[in-house]
Amino acid sequence: EGEPIRVVVTGAAGQIAYSLISMIANGDVFGTKQPVILHLLDIPPAMGVLEGVCMEIDDLALPLVKGYVKTTEPEVAFKDVDAAFLVGAMPRREGMERKDLLSANVKIFKVQGEALNKYAKKDVKVLVVGNPANTNALICSFYAPSIPKENFTAMTRLDQNRAQSAIAKRLGLCVSNVKNVTIWGNHSSTQFPDVFNASVTSSDSSKSVYDSINDTQWLEGDFIKTIQTRGAAVIQARKMSSAMSAAKAAVDHMRDWWSGTASGSWVSMGVISDGSYGVPKDLIYSLPVSISNKQWKIVQGLKITDFAKNKLDLTAKELLEEKEEAMAVCNA
Ligand code: NAX
């Protein structure tokens, strides 16, 4: 057994964290040989609930957990952390405008960025789940200039998993037979779930998703719409937002970042854009990445049709607007 790593989860008393913490503690993210010390951050009104979560962490009786820290203070939460799951955010309340939500969250992620900058390890891997995830990640990175920009990512893995599962279901196959689905852009209804470069594989063959499904109208219509609005559909049915699947997606994202992707395959992450695929630079934009040695690299050379190009531009435009609004809040 090695030295324990320190892993912070914010919004630790919330519903995503409730599933996520047990998976981290179980070794699903950092491996079954890697001990962890959990840093759990939430706000004062949530401390009673968080106390209950800590009781359950004790009761999980998992050998990898070498301790936990329960706190309301960012400087304690982010001290010496190796990995950060930034789940906590201001939820959208009735009557709240998108702008109000953005400005409340910009303030939270500014504070957390500053704390990461001061207290975290310089090679900390940051995954932002709290919405608006892409822009929150950008703000966080902006206020943590001593940490490389590459270390700040936003979660679009849930969208990827949803798309992969929908394709598999349509074909009556297992999700593991569907490879290289890409989510482009913002984690919002402007995201572009793209299966143009995705394939369906079995033990002896590999075929494109387009050829296998052979229904362009569905692929470029209902399929895209369903993935873009899946979050709202879950809320409608469950009366609460996706939590179990969101936690699993956060696990998938961080595990692949930590351990790498298989050769020839890629995953989607919101990462700092560098101009690839004509995406404006310096946005946190979901792109196809391959990972080795804990470093992601944008997969180059994927085919972008005119249909796709339009969608890439549309979601970039939304992110540019969010960035502008966020910067205005920061500079106010
Ligand atoms: P909950 O409302 O259940 O939990 C959020 C927790 O964050 C609460 O305990 C709250 O007290 C805490 N919190 C609020 N402000 C905080 C602060 N400044 N510091 C630390 N903790 C703070 O929400 P939950 O369902 O867990 O969702 C969390 C976030 O994930 C939301 O912003 C949600 O929109 C976002 N999601 C993002 C997804 C993605 O794919 N990127 C998908 C799922 C989810 O909707």
mmCIF file of C-alpha atoms and ligand atoms in Angstrom:
data_model
loop_
_atom_site.group_PDB
_atom_site.id
_atom_site.type_symbol
_atom_site.label_atom_id
_atom_site.label_comp_id
_atom_site.label_asym_id
_atom_site.label_seq_id
_atom_site.Cartn_x
_atom_site.Cartn_y
_atom_site.Cartn_z
ATOM 1 C CA GLU A 1 0.000 0.000 0.000
ATOM 2 C CA GLY A 2 1.266 3.451 -0.995
ATOM 3 C CA GLU A 3 0.924 6.825 0.674
ATOM 4 C CA PRO A 4 -2.675 8.062 0.799
ATOM 5 C CA ILE A 5 -3.689 10.751 -1.677
ATOM 6 C CA ARG A 6 -5.936 13.624 -0.655
ATOM 7 C CA VAL A 7 -9.177 13.974 -2.578
ATOM 8 C CA VAL A 8 -11.591 16.841 -2.078
ATOM 9 C CA VAL A 9 -15.305 16.621 -2.833
ATOM 10 C CA THR A 10 -17.269 19.871 -2.622
ATOM 11 C CA GLY A 11 -21.026 19.864 -2.172
ATOM 12 C CA ALA A 12 -20.259 16.820 -0.049
ATOM 13 C CA ALA A 13 -23.683 16.819 1.610
ATOM 14 C CA GLY A 14 -25.514 16.861 -1.738
ATOM 15 C CA GLN A 15 -27.064 14.091 -3.771
ATOM 16 C CA ILE A 16 -24.288 13.509 -6.332
ATOM 17 C CA ALA A 17 -21.654 13.406 -3.598
ATOM 18 C CA TYR A 18 -23.713 10.807 -1.741
ATOM 19 C CA SER A 19 -23.057 8.297 -4.543
ATOM 20 C CA LEU A 20 -19.642 9.640 -5.526
ATOM 21 C CA ILE A 21 -17.984 9.425 -2.114
ATOM 22 C CA SER A 22 -18.654 5.705 -1.753
ATOM 23 C CA MET A 23 -17.213 4.982 -5.194
ATOM 24 C CA ILE A 24 -14.029 6.982 -4.451
ATOM 25 C CA ALA A 25 -13.740 5.227 -1.104
ATOM 26 C CA ASN A 26 -14.171 1.865 -2.785
ATOM 27 C CA GLY A 27 -11.215 2.377 -5.149
ATOM 28 C CA ASP A 28 -13.265 2.842 -8.334
ATOM 29 C CA VAL A 29 -11.399 6.020 -9.280
ATOM 30 C CA PHE A 30 -7.802 5.805 -8.100
ATOM 31 C CA GLY A 31 -7.509 2.046 -7.978
ATOM 32 C CA THR A 32 -8.050 -0.603 -5.369
ATOM 33 C CA LYS A 33 -4.504 -0.238 -4.019
ATOM 34 C CA GLN A 34 -4.557 3.532 -3.541
ATOM 35 C CA PRO A 35 -5.506 4.719 -0.036
ATOM 36 C CA VAL A 36 -7.337 8.039 0.191
ATOM 37 C CA ILE A 37 -8.000 10.814 2.676
ATOM 38 C CA LEU A 38 -11.323 12.464 1.863
ATOM 39 C CA HIS A 39 -11.709 16.228 2.212
ATOM 40 C CA LEU A 40 -15.403 17.087 2.385
ATOM 41 C CA LEU A 41 -16.488 20.691 1.847
ATOM 42 C CA ASP A 42 -19.963 22.102 2.176
ATOM 43 C CA ILE A 43 -21.623 25.245 3.552
ATOM 44 C CA PRO A 44 -22.690 25.775 7.201
ATOM 45 C CA PRO A 45 -26.417 24.859 6.791
ATOM 46 C CA ALA A 46 -25.369 21.473 5.368
ATOM 47 C CA MET A 47 -23.063 20.459 8.237
ATOM 48 C CA GLY A 48 -25.695 18.362 10.010
ATOM 49 C CA VAL A 49 -26.301 16.298 6.883
ATOM 50 C CA LEU A 50 -22.557 16.047 6.265
ATOM 51 C CA GLU A 51 -22.107 14.689 9.797
ATOM 52 C CA GLY A 52 -24.515 11.899 8.801
ATOM 53 C CA VAL A 53 -22.544 11.246 5.607
ATOM 54 C CA CYS A 54 -19.364 10.940 7.703
ATOM 55 C CA MET A 55 -21.092 8.437 9.978
ATOM 56 C CA GLU A 56 -21.903 6.409 6.866
ATOM 57 C CA ILE A 57 -18.303 6.662 5.620
ATOM 58 C CA ASP A 58 -17.283 5.077 8.940
ATOM 59 C CA ASP A 59 -19.943 2.441 8.467
ATOM 60 C CA LEU A 60 -18.854 1.591 4.926
ATOM 61 C CA ALA A 61 -15.840 0.067 6.674
ATOM 62 C CA LEU A 62 -13.679 0.413 3.574
ATOM 63 C CA PRO A 63 -9.979 -0.230 4.094
ATOM 64 C CA LEU A 64 -8.764 2.385 1.576
ATOM 65 C CA VAL A 65 -10.168 5.275 3.612
ATOM 66 C CA LYS A 66 -7.356 6.530 5.823
ATOM 67 C CA GLY A 67 -9.331 9.447 7.171
ATOM 68 C CA TYR A 68 -11.610 12.310 6.308
ATOM 69 C CA VAL A 69 -11.814 16.030 6.940
ATOM 70 C CA LYS A 70 -15.211 17.695 7.190
ATOM 71 C CA THR A 71 -15.123 21.458 6.736
ATOM 72 C CA THR A 72 -16.777 24.697 5.618
ATOM 73 C CA GLU A 73 -13.401 26.360 4.966
ATOM 74 C CA PRO A 74 -11.893 26.268 1.454
ATOM 75 C CA GLU A 75 -8.365 26.668 2.879
ATOM 76 C CA VAL A 76 -8.818 23.457 4.859
ATOM 77 C CA ALA A 77 -10.670 21.628 2.100
ATOM 78 C CA PHE A 78 -8.062 22.297 -0.596
ATOM 79 C CA LYS A 79 -4.926 21.842 1.529
ATOM 80 C CA ASP A 80 -2.465 19.543 -0.273
ATOM 81 C CA VAL A 81 -5.119 17.889 -2.422
ATOM 82 C CA ASP A 82 -4.129 15.666 -5.354
ATOM 83 C CA ALA A 83 -7.585 15.556 -6.960
ATOM 84 C CA ALA A 84 -10.663 17.756 -6.699
ATOM 85 C CA PHE A 85 -14.275 17.005 -7.520
ATOM 86 C CA LEU A 86 -16.016 20.398 -7.536
ATOM 87 C CA VAL A 87 -19.637 19.320 -7.280
ATOM 88 C CA GLY A 88 -21.105 21.971 -4.989
ATOM 89 C CA ALA A 89 -22.712 24.923 -6.682
ATOM 90 C CA MET A 90 -25.608 27.288 -6.249
ATOM 91 C CA PRO A 91 -28.706 25.489 -7.507
ATOM 92 C CA ARG A 92 -31.118 27.226 -9.815
ATOM 93 C CA ARG A 93 -34.158 28.366 -7.840
ATOM 94 C CA GLU A 94 -37.562 29.232 -9.173
ATOM 95 C CA GLY A 95 -37.664 32.668 -10.740
ATOM 96 C CA MET A 96 -33.885 32.819 -10.984
ATOM 97 C CA GLU A 97 -32.485 34.064 -14.265
ATOM 98 C CA ARG A 98 -29.576 32.309 -15.946
ATOM 99 C CA LYS A 99 -27.525 35.465 -15.265
ATOM 100 C CA ASP A 100 -28.240 35.338 -11.508
ATOM 101 C CA LEU A 101 -27.167 31.721 -11.391
ATOM 102 C CA LEU A 102 -24.004 32.473 -13.311
ATOM 103 C CA SER A 103 -23.020 35.355 -11.092
ATOM 104 C CA ALA A 104 -23.644 33.382 -7.868
ATOM 105 C CA ASN A 105 -21.477 30.554 -9.180
ATOM 106 C CA VAL A 106 -18.725 32.773 -10.500
ATOM 107 C CA LYS A 107 -18.255 33.981 -6.924
ATOM 108 C CA ILE A 108 -18.074 30.433 -5.544
ATOM 109 C CA PHE A 109 -15.580 29.266 -8.166
ATOM 110 C CA LYS A 110 -13.457 32.381 -7.767
ATOM 111 C CA VAL A 111 -13.053 31.634 -4.054
ATOM 112 C CA GLN A 112 -12.313 27.978 -4.746
ATOM 113 C CA GLY A 113 -9.847 28.829 -7.511
ATOM 114 C CA GLU A 114 -7.972 31.139 -5.162
ATOM 115 C CA ALA A 115 -7.904 28.446 -2.483
ATOM 116 C CA LEU A 116 -6.645 25.820 -4.949
ATOM 117 C CA ASN A 117 -3.982 28.265 -6.086
ATOM 118 C CA LYS A 118 -2.750 28.780 -2.542
ATOM 119 C CA TYR A 119 -3.208 25.414 -0.881
ATOM 120 C CA ALA A 120 -3.498 22.541 -3.374
ATOM 121 C CA LYS A 121 -0.667 20.524 -4.917
ATOM 122 C CA LYS A 122 0.476 22.104 -8.178
ATOM 123 C CA ASP A 123 -0.357 18.962 -10.123
ATOM 124 C CA VAL A 124 -3.897 18.734 -8.708
ATOM 125 C CA LYS A 125 -6.448 17.334 -11.167
ATOM 126 C CA VAL A 126 -9.655 19.375 -11.002
ATOM 127 C CA LEU A 127 -13.005 18.142 -12.294
ATOM 128 C CA VAL A 128 -15.869 20.639 -12.207
ATOM 129 C CA VAL A 129 -19.335 19.081 -12.074
ATOM 130 C CA GLY A 130 -21.344 21.998 -10.631
ATOM 131 C CA ASN A 131 -23.196 24.004 -13.257
ATOM 132 C CA PRO A 132 -22.535 25.929 -15.425
ATOM 133 C CA ALA A 133 -19.644 23.444 -15.367
ATOM 134 C CA ASN A 134 -17.568 24.694 -18.305
ATOM 135 C CA THR A 135 -17.604 28.325 -17.268
ATOM 136 C CA ASN A 136 -17.115 27.486 -13.587
ATOM 137 C CA ALA A 137 -13.980 25.539 -14.559
ATOM 138 C CA LEU A 138 -12.708 28.487 -16.594
ATOM 139 C CA ILE A 139 -13.200 30.886 -13.675
ATOM 140 C CA CYS A 140 -11.589 28.485 -11.254
ATOM 141 C CA SER A 141 -8.524 28.187 -13.482
ATOM 142 C CA PHE A 142 -8.372 31.958 -13.985
ATOM 143 C CA TYR A 143 -8.024 32.445 -10.221
ATOM 144 C CA ALA A 144 -5.463 29.672 -9.891
ATOM 145 C CA PRO A 145 -2.680 30.916 -12.179
ATOM 146 C CA SER A 146 0.017 28.846 -10.428
ATOM 147 C CA ILE A 147 -1.673 25.618 -11.552
ATOM 148 C CA PRO A 148 -1.479 24.640 -15.252
ATOM 149 C CA LYS A 149 -4.650 25.369 -17.242
ATOM 150 C CA GLU A 150 -4.622 21.758 -18.433
ATOM 151 C CA ASN A 151 -5.429 20.679 -14.865
ATOM 152 C CA PHE A 152 -8.928 22.196 -14.958
ATOM 153 C CA THR A 153 -11.649 20.187 -16.654
ATOM 154 C CA ALA A 154 -15.446 20.172 -16.805
ATOM 155 C CA MET A 155 -17.684 17.139 -16.883
ATOM 156 C CA THR A 156 -19.410 16.113 -20.101
ATOM 157 C CA ARG A 157 -18.915 12.420 -19.448
ATOM 158 C CA LEU A 158 -22.527 11.998 -18.374
ATOM 159 C CA ASP A 159 -23.565 13.272 -21.809
ATOM 160 C CA GLN A 160 -21.117 10.854 -23.427
ATOM 161 C CA ASN A 161 -22.447 7.954 -21.375
ATOM 162 C CA ARG A 162 -26.026 8.893 -22.220
ATOM 163 C CA ALA A 163 -25.216 9.000 -25.935
ATOM 164 C CA GLN A 164 -23.271 5.737 -25.874
ATOM 165 C CA SER A 165 -26.085 4.015 -24.021
ATOM 166 C CA ALA A 166 -28.769 5.360 -26.366
ATOM 167 C CA ILE A 167 -26.902 4.056 -29.418
ATOM 168 C CA ALA A 168 -26.335 0.659 -27.808
ATOM 169 C CA LYS A 169 -29.988 0.431 -26.851
ATOM 170 C CA ARG A 170 -31.156 1.303 -30.332
ATOM 171 C CA LEU A 171 -28.967 -1.496 -31.751
ATOM 172 C CA GLY A 172 -29.837 -3.965 -29.006
ATOM 173 C CA LEU A 173 -26.158 -4.205 -28.050
ATOM 174 C CA CYS A 174 -24.116 -3.773 -24.892
ATOM 175 C CA VAL A 175 -22.637 -0.310 -24.194
ATOM 176 C CA SER A 176 -19.171 -1.815 -24.426
ATOM 177 C CA ASN A 177 -19.777 -2.434 -28.154
ATOM 178 C CA VAL A 178 -20.087 1.309 -28.827
ATOM 179 C CA LYS A 179 -16.861 3.262 -29.067
ATOM 180 C CA ASN A 180 -15.689 6.852 -29.563
ATOM 181 C CA VAL A 181 -18.854 8.875 -29.135
ATOM 182 C CA THR A 182 -17.855 12.548 -28.843
ATOM 183 C CA ILE A 183 -19.511 15.393 -26.958
ATOM 184 C CA TRP A 184 -18.541 18.813 -28.278
ATOM 185 C CA GLY A 185 -18.888 22.125 -26.474
ATOM 186 C CA ASN A 186 -20.910 23.178 -23.485
ATOM 187 C CA HIS A 187 -22.571 20.917 -20.923
ATOM 188 C CA SER A 188 -25.943 22.441 -21.805
ATOM 189 C CA SER A 189 -28.643 21.962 -24.379
ATOM 190 C CA THR A 190 -26.322 23.395 -27.059
ATOM 191 C CA GLN A 191 -23.865 20.501 -26.666
ATOM 192 C CA PHE A 192 -23.321 18.425 -29.782
ATOM 193 C CA PRO A 193 -23.379 14.645 -29.235
ATOM 194 C CA ASP A 194 -21.551 13.368 -32.310
ATOM 195 C CA VAL A 195 -21.467 9.780 -33.492
ATOM 196 C CA PHE A 196 -19.989 10.515 -36.898
ATOM 197 C CA ASN A 197 -16.642 9.122 -35.826
ATOM 198 C CA ALA A 198 -18.079 6.520 -33.475
ATOM 199 C CA SER A 199 -18.016 2.811 -34.181
ATOM 200 C CA VAL A 200 -19.805 -0.354 -33.220
ATOM 201 C CA THR A 201 -17.410 -3.177 -32.472
ATOM 202 C CA SER A 202 -17.730 -6.861 -31.810
ATOM 203 C CA SER A 203 -15.013 -9.464 -31.314
ATOM 204 C CA ASP A 204 -14.290 -9.709 -35.043
ATOM 205 C CA SER A 205 -15.584 -6.553 -36.704
ATOM 206 C CA SER A 206 -15.943 -2.798 -36.470
ATOM 207 C CA LYS A 207 -18.510 -0.718 -38.315
ATOM 208 C CA SER A 208 -19.445 2.933 -38.143
ATOM 209 C CA VAL A 209 -22.470 3.880 -36.055
ATOM 210 C CA TYR A 210 -23.943 5.636 -39.096
ATOM 211 C CA ASP A 211 -23.778 2.447 -41.175
ATOM 212 C CA SER A 212 -25.011 0.244 -38.359
ATOM 213 C CA ILE A 213 -28.038 2.369 -37.563
ATOM 214 C CA ASN A 214 -28.664 3.453 -41.121
ATOM 215 C CA ASP A 215 -31.152 6.170 -40.174
ATOM 216 C CA THR A 216 -29.585 9.587 -40.648
ATOM 217 C CA GLN A 217 -32.827 11.319 -39.847
ATOM 218 C CA TRP A 218 -32.916 9.752 -36.370
ATOM 219 C CA LEU A 219 -29.184 10.271 -35.802
ATOM 220 C CA GLU A 220 -29.328 13.948 -36.728
ATOM 221 C CA GLY A 221 -32.746 14.594 -35.198
ATOM 222 C CA ASP A 222 -34.301 12.758 -32.269
ATOM 223 C CA PHE A 223 -31.056 11.212 -31.067
ATOM 224 C CA ILE A 224 -29.330 14.571 -30.640
ATOM 225 C CA LYS A 225 -32.388 16.200 -29.082
ATOM 226 C CA THR A 226 -32.839 13.323 -26.619
ATOM 227 C CA ILE A 227 -29.260 13.591 -25.357
ATOM 228 C CA GLN A 228 -29.391 17.401 -25.173
ATOM 229 C CA THR A 229 -32.549 17.297 -23.042
ATOM 230 C CA ARG A 230 -31.915 14.110 -21.078
ATOM 231 C CA GLY A 231 -31.174 15.963 -17.839
ATOM 232 C CA ALA A 232 -34.556 17.696 -17.950
ATOM 233 C CA ALA A 233 -36.300 14.381 -18.720
ATOM 234 C CA VAL A 234 -34.753 12.783 -15.630
ATOM 235 C CA ILE A 235 -35.847 15.731 -13.482
ATOM 236 C CA GLN A 236 -39.373 15.413 -14.817
ATOM 237 C CA ALA A 237 -39.552 11.749 -13.941
ATOM 238 C CA ARG A 238 -37.601 11.685 -10.703
ATOM 239 C CA LYS A 239 -38.421 15.175 -9.438
ATOM 240 C CA MET A 240 -34.728 15.483 -8.727
ATOM 241 C CA SER A 241 -31.771 15.865 -11.061
ATOM 242 C CA SER A 242 -29.533 13.004 -12.200
ATOM 243 C CA ALA A 243 -27.346 11.951 -9.322
ATOM 244 C CA MET A 244 -26.428 8.255 -9.499
ATOM 245 C CA SER A 245 -25.466 8.562 -13.175
ATOM 246 C CA ALA A 246 -23.733 11.913 -12.618
ATOM 247 C CA ALA A 247 -21.591 10.408 -9.851
ATOM 248 C CA LYS A 248 -20.700 7.425 -12.056
ATOM 249 C CA ALA A 249 -19.735 9.793 -14.882
ATOM 250 C CA ALA A 250 -17.477 11.774 -12.523
ATOM 251 C CA VAL A 251 -15.826 8.488 -11.554
ATOM 252 C CA ASP A 252 -15.322 7.558 -15.235
ATOM 253 C CA HIS A 253 -13.842 10.991 -16.032
ATOM 254 C CA MET A 254 -11.330 11.073 -13.182
ATOM 255 C CA ARG A 255 -10.420 7.365 -13.484
ATOM 256 C CA ASP A 256 -9.546 7.774 -17.172
ATOM 257 C CA TRP A 257 -7.581 10.950 -16.430
ATOM 258 C CA TRP A 258 -5.675 9.105 -13.711
ATOM 259 C CA SER A 259 -5.110 5.811 -15.538
ATOM 260 C CA GLY A 260 -5.324 6.682 -19.238
ATOM 261 C CA THR A 261 -7.439 5.645 -22.209
ATOM 262 C CA ALA A 262 -7.017 2.491 -24.272
ATOM 263 C CA SER A 263 -5.119 2.918 -27.518
ATOM 264 C CA GLY A 264 -7.375 3.923 -30.407
ATOM 265 C CA SER A 265 -10.137 5.174 -28.154
ATOM 266 C CA TRP A 266 -11.019 8.545 -26.739
ATOM 267 C CA VAL A 267 -13.301 10.182 -24.189
ATOM 268 C CA SER A 268 -14.877 13.629 -23.966
ATOM 269 C CA MET A 269 -13.859 16.205 -21.391
ATOM 270 C CA GLY A 270 -14.354 19.942 -21.113
ATOM 271 C CA VAL A 271 -10.763 21.179 -21.516
ATOM 272 C CA ILE A 272 -9.018 24.420 -22.355
ATOM 273 C CA SER A 273 -9.359 24.944 -26.105
ATOM 274 C CA ASP A 274 -6.270 25.597 -28.236
ATOM 275 C CA GLY A 275 -7.884 26.437 -31.580
ATOM 276 C CA SER A 276 -8.255 22.801 -32.697
ATOM 277 C CA TYR A 277 -11.327 22.192 -34.886
ATOM 278 C CA GLY A 278 -11.766 25.952 -35.245
ATOM 279 C CA VAL A 279 -12.986 26.289 -31.653
ATOM 280 C CA PRO A 280 -12.064 29.718 -30.230
ATOM 281 C CA LYS A 281 -9.044 29.536 -27.910
ATOM 282 C CA ASP A 282 -9.269 29.722 -24.118
ATOM 283 C CA LEU A 283 -12.720 28.324 -23.554
ATOM 284 C CA ILE A 284 -13.406 25.217 -21.511
ATOM 285 C CA TYR A 285 -14.943 23.275 -24.381
ATOM 286 C CA SER A 286 -15.735 19.581 -24.496
ATOM 287 C CA LEU A 287 -13.413 17.844 -26.936
ATOM 288 C CA PRO A 288 -12.308 14.305 -27.745
ATOM 289 C CA VAL A 289 -9.155 13.501 -25.759
ATOM 290 C CA SER A 290 -6.828 10.562 -25.368
ATOM 291 C CA ILE A 291 -4.923 10.261 -22.119
ATOM 292 C CA SER A 292 -1.610 8.806 -21.035
ATOM 293 C CA ASN A 293 0.681 9.572 -18.082
ATOM 294 C CA LYS A 294 -2.142 11.655 -16.577
ATOM 295 C CA GLN A 295 -1.946 14.102 -19.519
ATOM 296 C CA TRP A 296 -4.817 14.540 -21.945
ATOM 297 C CA LYS A 297 -4.283 15.341 -25.603
ATOM 298 C CA ILE A 298 -6.917 16.552 -28.044
ATOM 299 C CA VAL A 299 -7.575 13.886 -30.665
ATOM 300 C CA GLN A 300 -6.851 15.456 -34.049
ATOM 301 C CA GLY A 301 -8.114 14.775 -37.533
ATOM 302 C CA LEU A 302 -11.708 13.724 -36.843
ATOM 303 C CA LYS A 303 -14.092 14.360 -39.691
ATOM 304 C CA ILE A 304 -16.302 17.410 -39.183
ATOM 305 C CA THR A 305 -19.182 17.666 -41.638
ATOM 306 C CA ASP A 306 -20.923 20.967 -42.389
ATOM 307 C CA PHE A 307 -23.787 19.760 -40.199
ATOM 308 C CA ALA A 308 -21.349 19.214 -37.337
ATOM 309 C CA LYS A 309 -19.447 22.469 -37.921
ATOM 310 C CA ASN A 310 -22.634 24.461 -37.407
ATOM 311 C CA LYS A 311 -23.280 22.726 -34.128
ATOM 312 C CA LEU A 312 -19.692 23.269 -32.953
ATOM 313 C CA ASP A 313 -20.034 26.986 -33.672
ATOM 314 C CA LEU A 314 -23.377 27.306 -31.918
ATOM 315 C CA THR A 315 -22.150 25.817 -28.643
ATOM 316 C CA ALA A 316 -18.919 27.885 -28.877
ATOM 317 C CA LYS A 317 -21.032 31.013 -29.185
ATOM 318 C CA GLU A 318 -22.901 30.160 -25.997
ATOM 319 C CA LEU A 319 -19.623 29.564 -24.154
ATOM 320 C CA LEU A 320 -18.205 32.878 -25.382
ATOM 321 C CA GLU A 321 -21.283 34.646 -24.028
ATOM 322 C CA GLU A 322 -21.002 32.856 -20.676
ATOM 323 C CA LYS A 323 -17.322 33.763 -20.490
ATOM 324 C CA GLU A 324 -18.070 37.404 -21.167
ATOM 325 C CA GLU A 325 -20.785 37.492 -18.486
ATOM 326 C CA ALA A 326 -18.533 35.708 -16.009
ATOM 327 C CA MET A 327 -15.627 38.078 -16.641
ATOM 328 C CA ALA A 328 -17.950 41.048 -16.148
ATOM 329 C CA VAL A 329 -18.892 39.669 -12.714
ATOM 330 C CA CYS A 330 -15.217 39.115 -11.865
ATOM 331 C CA ASN A 331 -14.238 42.628 -12.877
ATOM 332 C CA ALA A 332 -17.177 44.304 -11.109
HETATM 333 P P1 NAX B 1 -27.389 19.196 -4.429
HETATM 334 O O1 NAX B 1 -28.162 20.459 -4.324
HETATM 335 O O2 NAX B 1 -27.979 17.925 -3.960
HETATM 336 O O3 NAX B 1 -25.988 19.373 -3.671
HETATM 337 C C1 NAX B 1 -25.190 20.482 -3.833
HETATM 338 C C2 NAX B 1 -24.439 20.695 -2.548
HETATM 339 O O4 NAX B 1 -23.517 21.759 -2.765
HETATM 340 C C3 NAX B 1 -25.320 21.079 -1.364
HETATM 341 O O5 NAX B 1 -25.031 20.244 -0.252
HETATM 342 C C4 NAX B 1 -24.915 22.526 -1.102
HETATM 343 O O6 NAX B 1 -25.005 22.882 0.282
HETATM 344 C C5 NAX B 1 -23.479 22.518 -1.587
HETATM 345 N N1 NAX B 1 -22.907 23.839 -1.850
HETATM 346 C C6 NAX B 1 -23.517 24.971 -2.289
HETATM 347 N N2 NAX B 1 -22.650 25.988 -2.343
HETATM 348 C C7 NAX B 1 -21.457 25.510 -1.942
HETATM 349 C C8 NAX B 1 -20.178 26.083 -1.764
HETATM 350 N N3 NAX B 1 -19.949 27.370 -2.020
HETATM 351 N N4 NAX B 1 -19.174 25.286 -1.343
HETATM 352 C C9 NAX B 1 -19.390 23.994 -1.077
HETATM 353 N N5 NAX B 1 -20.584 23.390 -1.188
HETATM 354 C C10 NAX B 1 -21.609 24.138 -1.627
HETATM 355 O O7 NAX B 1 -26.958 19.106 -5.959
HETATM 356 P P2 NAX B 1 -26.434 17.848 -6.792
HETATM 357 O O8 NAX B 1 -27.588 17.129 -7.362
HETATM 358 O O9 NAX B 1 -25.445 17.095 -5.987
HETATM 359 O O10 NAX B 1 -25.734 18.599 -8.021
HETATM 360 C C11 NAX B 1 -24.567 19.358 -7.845
HETATM 361 C C12 NAX B 1 -24.225 20.145 -9.107
HETATM 362 O O11 NAX B 1 -23.993 19.276 -10.211
HETATM 363 C C13 NAX B 1 -25.329 21.095 -9.576
HETATM 364 O O12 NAX B 1 -24.726 22.332 -9.923
HETATM 365 C C14 NAX B 1 -25.864 20.428 -10.824
HETATM 366 O O13 NAX B 1 -26.430 21.345 -11.724
HETATM 367 C C15 NAX B 1 -24.610 19.798 -11.367
HETATM 368 N N6 NAX B 1 -24.758 18.720 -12.352
HETATM 369 C C16 NAX B 1 -23.853 18.651 -13.356
HETATM 370 C C17 NAX B 1 -23.831 17.637 -14.287
HETATM 371 C C18 NAX B 1 -22.815 17.571 -15.366
HETATM 372 O O14 NAX B 1 -22.940 16.687 -16.206
HETATM 373 N N7 NAX B 1 -21.805 18.430 -15.434
HETATM 374 C C19 NAX B 1 -24.876 16.577 -14.255
HETATM 375 C C20 NAX B 1 -25.552 16.443 -12.942
HETATM 376 C C21 NAX B 1 -25.812 17.720 -12.195
HETATM 377 O O15 NAX B 1 -27.022 18.272 -12.635
#
